[in-house]
XYZ file of C-alpha atoms in Angstrom:
381
model
C -73.158 -176.994 -65.717
C -72.005 -180.054 -67.641
C -73.001 -183.563 -66.732
C -73.364 -187.119 -68.017
C -76.960 -188.234 -68.242
C -76.663 -191.990 -68.646
C -79.631 -192.336 -66.295
C -81.841 -189.961 -68.236
C -83.910 -192.773 -69.690
C -84.397 -194.135 -66.183
C -85.871 -190.839 -65.004
C -82.821 -189.717 -63.039
C -83.709 -187.578 -60.082
C -80.352 -185.933 -59.453
C -79.888 -182.307 -60.498
C -82.577 -179.636 -60.878
C -85.999 -180.437 -62.274
C -85.170 -178.137 -65.193
C -81.967 -180.020 -66.005
C -83.665 -183.406 -65.625
C -86.448 -182.346 -67.986
C -83.866 -181.237 -70.565
C -82.030 -184.562 -70.209
C -85.262 -186.546 -70.641
C -86.215 -184.482 -73.680
C -82.762 -184.901 -75.279
C -82.815 -188.662 -74.687
C -86.359 -189.056 -76.037
C -85.417 -187.120 -79.169
C -82.414 -189.405 -79.687
C -84.472 -192.577 -79.252
C -87.058 -191.489 -81.798
C -84.411 -190.321 -84.262
C -82.544 -193.608 -83.971
C -85.659 -195.641 -84.667
C -86.607 -193.491 -87.673
C -89.729 -191.874 -86.197
C -89.193 -188.765 -88.292
C -92.846 -187.775 -88.584
C -93.265 -187.706 -84.812
C -90.292 -185.330 -84.511
C -91.411 -182.716 -87.031
C -93.451 -180.837 -84.427
C -90.444 -180.293 -82.182
C -87.833 -180.110 -84.976
C -89.329 -178.931 -88.308
C -85.944 -178.957 -90.057
C -85.765 -182.746 -89.800
C -88.207 -182.940 -92.729
C -85.318 -181.909 -95.007
C -83.192 -184.944 -94.094
C -82.633 -187.624 -96.752
C -82.125 -190.125 -93.963
C -80.899 -190.409 -90.391
C -77.759 -192.381 -89.536
C -77.544 -192.328 -85.779
C -76.654 -194.921 -83.153
C -77.826 -193.759 -79.743
C -75.989 -194.797 -76.578
C -77.391 -193.254 -73.350
C -73.958 -193.404 -71.749
C -72.563 -191.061 -74.398
C -74.988 -188.173 -73.817
C -73.725 -185.006 -72.212
C -75.709 -181.801 -71.825
C -74.677 -178.244 -70.986
C -76.946 -175.459 -69.772
C -75.842 -172.389 -71.754
C -77.365 -170.168 -69.056
C -79.355 -168.254 -71.651
C -83.054 -168.526 -72.552
C -83.337 -172.138 -71.297
C -81.109 -173.329 -74.158
C -78.971 -176.456 -73.772
C -76.123 -177.828 -75.858
C -76.360 -181.601 -76.227
C -73.658 -184.006 -77.384
C -74.688 -187.531 -78.345
C -71.192 -188.764 -79.189
C -70.001 -189.870 -82.627
C -69.990 -186.229 -83.720
C -73.755 -185.686 -83.335
C -74.819 -182.574 -81.417
C -78.029 -180.645 -80.865
C -79.179 -177.344 -79.458
C -82.496 -177.542 -77.574
C -84.744 -174.971 -75.942
C -86.890 -175.989 -72.977
C -90.281 -174.632 -71.916
C -91.579 -174.241 -68.383
C -93.943 -177.222 -68.793
C -91.059 -179.631 -69.427
C -91.533 -179.696 -73.189
C -89.024 -178.371 -75.658
C -87.949 -177.779 -79.250
C -84.815 -178.678 -81.169
C -83.249 -175.532 -82.603
C -80.566 -177.254 -84.656
C -78.532 -180.432 -85.024
C -75.149 -181.243 -86.492
C -74.076 -184.626 -87.852
C -77.543 -186.182 -87.622
C -78.579 -186.040 -91.299
C -77.039 -188.714 -93.530
C -76.408 -188.899 -97.282
C -74.860 -191.422 -99.694
C -71.088 -191.345 -99.238
C -70.291 -190.608 -102.898
C -72.807 -187.760 -103.002
C -71.448 -186.176 -99.830
C -67.858 -186.586 -101.016
C -68.709 -184.700 -104.220
C -70.481 -182.006 -102.190
C -67.403 -181.495 -100.012
C -64.991 -181.517 -102.946
C -66.981 -178.845 -104.798
C -67.260 -176.586 -101.742
C -70.982 -177.184 -101.193
C -70.590 -178.750 -97.752
C -68.186 -177.859 -94.959
C -67.623 -179.498 -91.600
C -69.012 -176.626 -89.527
C -72.449 -176.567 -91.164
C -75.613 -177.192 -89.147
C -77.796 -179.959 -90.595
C -80.509 -177.611 -91.905
C -78.029 -175.600 -93.977
C -76.274 -178.772 -95.053
C -79.596 -180.190 -96.273
C -80.254 -177.044 -98.309
C -76.842 -177.308 -99.940
C -77.140 -181.063 -100.516
C -80.480 -180.468 -102.263
C -78.647 -178.945 -105.232
C -75.764 -181.431 -105.470
C -77.371 -183.344 -108.369
C -78.005 -180.043 -110.149
C -74.414 -179.073 -109.371
C -73.240 -182.176 -111.248
C -75.336 -181.097 -114.245
C -73.889 -177.588 -113.909
C -70.310 -178.912 -114.019
C -71.038 -181.076 -117.070
C -72.849 -178.241 -118.860
C -69.801 -176.013 -118.382
C -67.620 -178.734 -119.890
C -69.992 -179.069 -122.865
C -69.945 -175.329 -123.462
C -66.146 -175.279 -123.360
C -65.953 -178.150 -125.819
C -68.141 -176.370 -128.339
C -65.997 -173.257 -128.374
C -62.614 -174.801 -127.589
C -61.295 -174.430 -131.138
C -61.876 -171.306 -133.213
C -61.463 -171.779 -136.968
C -60.153 -168.822 -138.950
C -60.915 -168.032 -142.573
C -58.781 -169.581 -145.267
C -55.665 -167.620 -146.222
C -54.132 -168.055 -149.686
C -50.312 -167.904 -149.677
C -49.797 -168.847 -153.349
C -52.293 -168.282 -156.133
C -52.868 -170.804 -158.910
C -51.733 -169.025 -162.059
C -52.485 -171.824 -164.543
C -55.004 -174.650 -164.835
C -52.573 -177.252 -163.538
C -50.585 -174.912 -161.325
C -50.808 -175.639 -157.613
C -51.903 -172.943 -155.227
C -51.480 -173.112 -151.474
C -53.002 -171.719 -148.312
C -53.903 -172.488 -144.728
C -56.632 -172.293 -142.092
C -55.810 -171.254 -138.526
C -57.157 -173.359 -135.644
C -56.900 -171.566 -132.294
C -57.108 -173.287 -128.914
C -59.194 -170.832 -126.869
C -58.681 -172.719 -123.604
C -55.877 -172.817 -121.044
C -55.424 -176.575 -121.512
C -53.720 -178.436 -124.395
C -55.962 -180.069 -126.974
C -54.737 -183.448 -128.213
C -54.997 -184.623 -131.799
C -57.443 -187.312 -130.746
C -59.752 -184.800 -129.042
C -61.208 -183.565 -132.324
C -61.573 -184.201 -136.053
C -61.688 -181.864 -139.037
C -63.842 -182.214 -142.140
C -62.654 -181.151 -145.566
C -64.799 -180.497 -148.632
C -62.940 -181.591 -151.765
C -64.196 -180.041 -155.007
C -63.170 -181.124 -158.523
C -64.179 -179.246 -161.667
C -63.792 -181.217 -164.912
C -65.212 -181.719 -168.372
C -67.551 -184.447 -167.116
C -69.048 -182.173 -164.465
C -68.292 -181.127 -160.919
C -67.639 -183.629 -158.165
C -67.727 -183.031 -154.422
C -66.769 -185.290 -151.548
C -66.236 -184.862 -147.818
C -63.445 -186.441 -145.811
C -62.833 -186.400 -142.084
C -59.461 -186.786 -140.455
C -57.911 -186.599 -137.015
C -56.715 -183.205 -135.848
C -53.308 -182.173 -134.550
C -52.093 -181.209 -131.111
C -52.780 -177.581 -130.194
C -50.979 -176.170 -127.138
C -52.980 -174.135 -124.591
C -53.888 -170.636 -125.792
C -52.075 -171.272 -129.064
C -52.802 -171.772 -132.749
C -51.774 -174.099 -135.555
C -52.116 -173.966 -139.328
C -53.930 -176.568 -141.377
C -52.529 -176.376 -144.924
C -54.496 -176.904 -148.110
C -53.750 -176.833 -151.860
C -55.798 -176.119 -154.960
C -55.533 -175.727 -158.713
C -57.711 -174.527 -161.552
C -59.485 -177.897 -161.390
C -60.483 -177.621 -157.739
C -59.231 -177.830 -154.214
C -60.046 -178.466 -150.569
C -62.015 -176.312 -148.148
C -61.994 -176.796 -144.373
C -65.683 -176.778 -143.425
C -65.957 -178.144 -139.899
C -64.121 -178.774 -136.644
C -65.729 -181.501 -134.523
C -64.757 -181.612 -130.856
C -65.309 -185.013 -129.295
C -67.501 -184.907 -126.194
C -67.685 -187.399 -123.382
C -71.001 -188.515 -121.932
C -71.868 -187.127 -118.517
C -70.987 -190.421 -116.812
C -67.634 -190.612 -118.626
C -66.732 -187.021 -117.823
C -67.805 -187.074 -114.164
C -65.967 -190.370 -113.565
C -62.622 -188.606 -114.074
C -63.572 -185.052 -113.088
C -61.543 -183.566 -110.212
C -63.346 -180.655 -108.466
C -61.314 -177.571 -107.603
C -63.588 -176.429 -104.759
C -65.057 -173.401 -106.569
C -67.956 -175.158 -108.301
C -70.582 -174.477 -105.644
C -69.737 -170.758 -105.483
C -70.044 -170.558 -109.276
C -73.427 -172.287 -109.117
C -74.674 -169.866 -106.436
C -73.487 -166.890 -108.469
C -75.556 -168.065 -111.445
C -78.637 -169.562 -109.796
C -78.796 -168.142 -106.272
C -78.036 -169.436 -102.799
C -80.194 -172.452 -101.818
C -79.597 -171.708 -98.118
C -81.481 -168.430 -98.400
C -85.251 -168.288 -98.143
C -85.875 -169.236 -101.763
C -88.867 -171.451 -100.991
C -91.181 -171.471 -103.975
C -94.156 -171.303 -101.670
C -95.387 -172.431 -98.283
C -98.272 -174.613 -97.189
C -100.579 -176.017 -99.855
C -99.332 -173.645 -102.563
C -95.896 -175.291 -102.519
C -97.556 -178.073 -104.487
C -98.443 -175.741 -107.366
C -99.832 -174.816 -109.753
C -97.491 -172.091 -111.048
C -97.943 -169.743 -113.988
C -94.689 -168.374 -115.366
C -93.926 -166.004 -118.224
C -90.763 -164.519 -119.668
C -88.200 -164.835 -122.444
C -85.689 -167.553 -123.262
C -82.343 -166.008 -124.064
C -83.939 -162.597 -123.703
C -85.584 -162.995 -127.126
C -88.160 -165.812 -127.197
C -91.345 -165.083 -125.170
C -92.861 -168.186 -123.539
C -95.586 -169.113 -121.051
C -94.968 -172.008 -118.637
C -97.517 -173.856 -116.505
C -96.455 -176.262 -113.741
C -99.425 -178.341 -112.636
C -100.601 -179.014 -109.092
C -98.515 -181.794 -107.605
C -95.351 -180.548 -109.346
C -95.027 -183.675 -111.458
C -95.537 -182.194 -114.896
C -96.601 -179.147 -116.863
C -96.390 -177.525 -120.281
C -95.217 -174.418 -122.057
C -95.676 -172.666 -125.360
C -93.921 -170.008 -127.389
C -95.967 -166.849 -127.854
C -95.055 -166.996 -131.541
C -96.997 -170.256 -131.984
C -99.710 -169.826 -129.339
C -101.317 -172.144 -126.735
C -102.372 -174.682 -129.370
C -98.697 -175.655 -129.799
C -97.976 -176.641 -126.191
C -94.915 -178.700 -125.337
C -94.999 -181.209 -122.465
C -92.806 -180.731 -119.380
C -91.817 -183.371 -116.838
C -90.600 -182.305 -113.377
C -87.463 -184.353 -112.698
C -86.427 -182.706 -109.447
C -88.097 -180.102 -107.240
C -87.232 -178.979 -103.711
C -89.967 -176.647 -102.389
C -87.747 -175.503 -99.533
C -84.840 -174.277 -101.647
C -86.742 -173.740 -104.901
C -84.233 -175.773 -106.939
C -85.965 -177.390 -109.900
C -85.156 -179.336 -113.054
C -87.551 -179.933 -115.951
C -87.464 -181.985 -119.159
C -89.286 -181.074 -122.356
C -90.707 -184.043 -124.282
C -92.074 -184.211 -127.813
C -95.106 -186.268 -128.878
C -92.908 -189.384 -129.163
C -91.697 -189.023 -125.591
C -88.191 -187.971 -126.635
C -86.314 -185.426 -124.511
C -85.942 -182.257 -126.589
C -84.615 -179.800 -123.982
C -83.970 -179.359 -120.257
C -84.655 -176.501 -117.855
C -82.799 -176.034 -114.560
C -82.776 -173.219 -112.028
C -84.465 -171.776 -108.961
C -88.178 -171.118 -108.473
C -89.291 -168.468 -105.950
C -92.713 -166.924 -105.240
C -92.005 -164.220 -107.832
C -89.229 -165.505 -110.053
C -87.983 -168.463 -112.111
C -84.295 -168.047 -112.989
C -82.002 -170.494 -114.738
C -81.198 -171.832 -118.172
C -82.656 -174.024 -120.892
C -80.490 -176.329 -123.012
C -82.036 -177.346 -126.334
C -81.540 -180.709 -128.028
C -79.100 -178.965 -130.407
C -76.991 -178.093 -127.365
C -77.791 -174.372 -127.400
C -78.100 -172.636 -124.018
C -80.752 -169.993 -123.283
C -80.568 -168.152 -119.974
C -83.819 -166.804 -118.546
C -85.172 -164.717 -115.687
C -88.973 -165.093 -115.716
C -91.867 -163.798 -113.660
C -94.133 -166.022 -111.558
C -97.735 -164.795 -111.620
C -99.319 -163.993 -108.258
């Protein structure tokens, strides 16, 4: 049956006692949700604890409720796109099995989540919350991929001599090949090159470095950077410097293609699965973790009770050389976590990001030099 329950709050007597109890329960849930009484709803709807906030305007006239005819389960519509599925007990009490459209998030954050494929319209709120919990990490993931591409965007070949210098004042020639390894053009202003000029003379050797703007390199193509030399010296191409935007600059113009979330899940795991680091009191830590960074550097990590900070050390240097860790973000339900390493001066020297489960810590560490170390570590039981 389907009916409008505008009188539910007034203890309507029409319909069966079972239907009236369901209507009263649905209306009471809506009233408490609207007034932000989240703690009082956790007993009947545990998933509500995952909500950032609730944006819900309740109008009794807009409620409709349908008995599904199965296991005392009702479908409730509150209007404005908010729905719920509730299950009633014989004593008139009930539980909320799921909601849709009840949980609210900042508009820019949700827009990014939708554009990257993390959130879709058909998601129930509990799954949406799990996906939204990694949106900030997803932004880091996108920027990290950009940084990695920038570092390897141009491959510099060895110098090739096309004309030898036969005499002291004779001019020799050659070139270096710069290859664009990406499928997008690289503009001259996107990078610089550094030359090492060497002069050999009777008064001694002289060396200087000069940096100049690069040249356009079409996608998946190469160009030649020419140089000359003589018996008195010449120029060597020693460095290609790709310019890199800050995270804020890059993300301000970044246009998602919708595959970012799937790429994140492939690398770090699905936050909608049961990846909870722990349950009950143990979700608060402590955790003892061991494994290798980049498959080569053995480390031991400790995350302290409260999940605010911790430390780690390299086996090579021992426990006396511990490095401090700060927990920037941790979701005990999904296991997503981000850590910062700080030196004695409080400077950030590396970051860790990934997923923490009861048996595993998987992710990557980015050092202050920009090097990336993937890891798949063991959590001690």
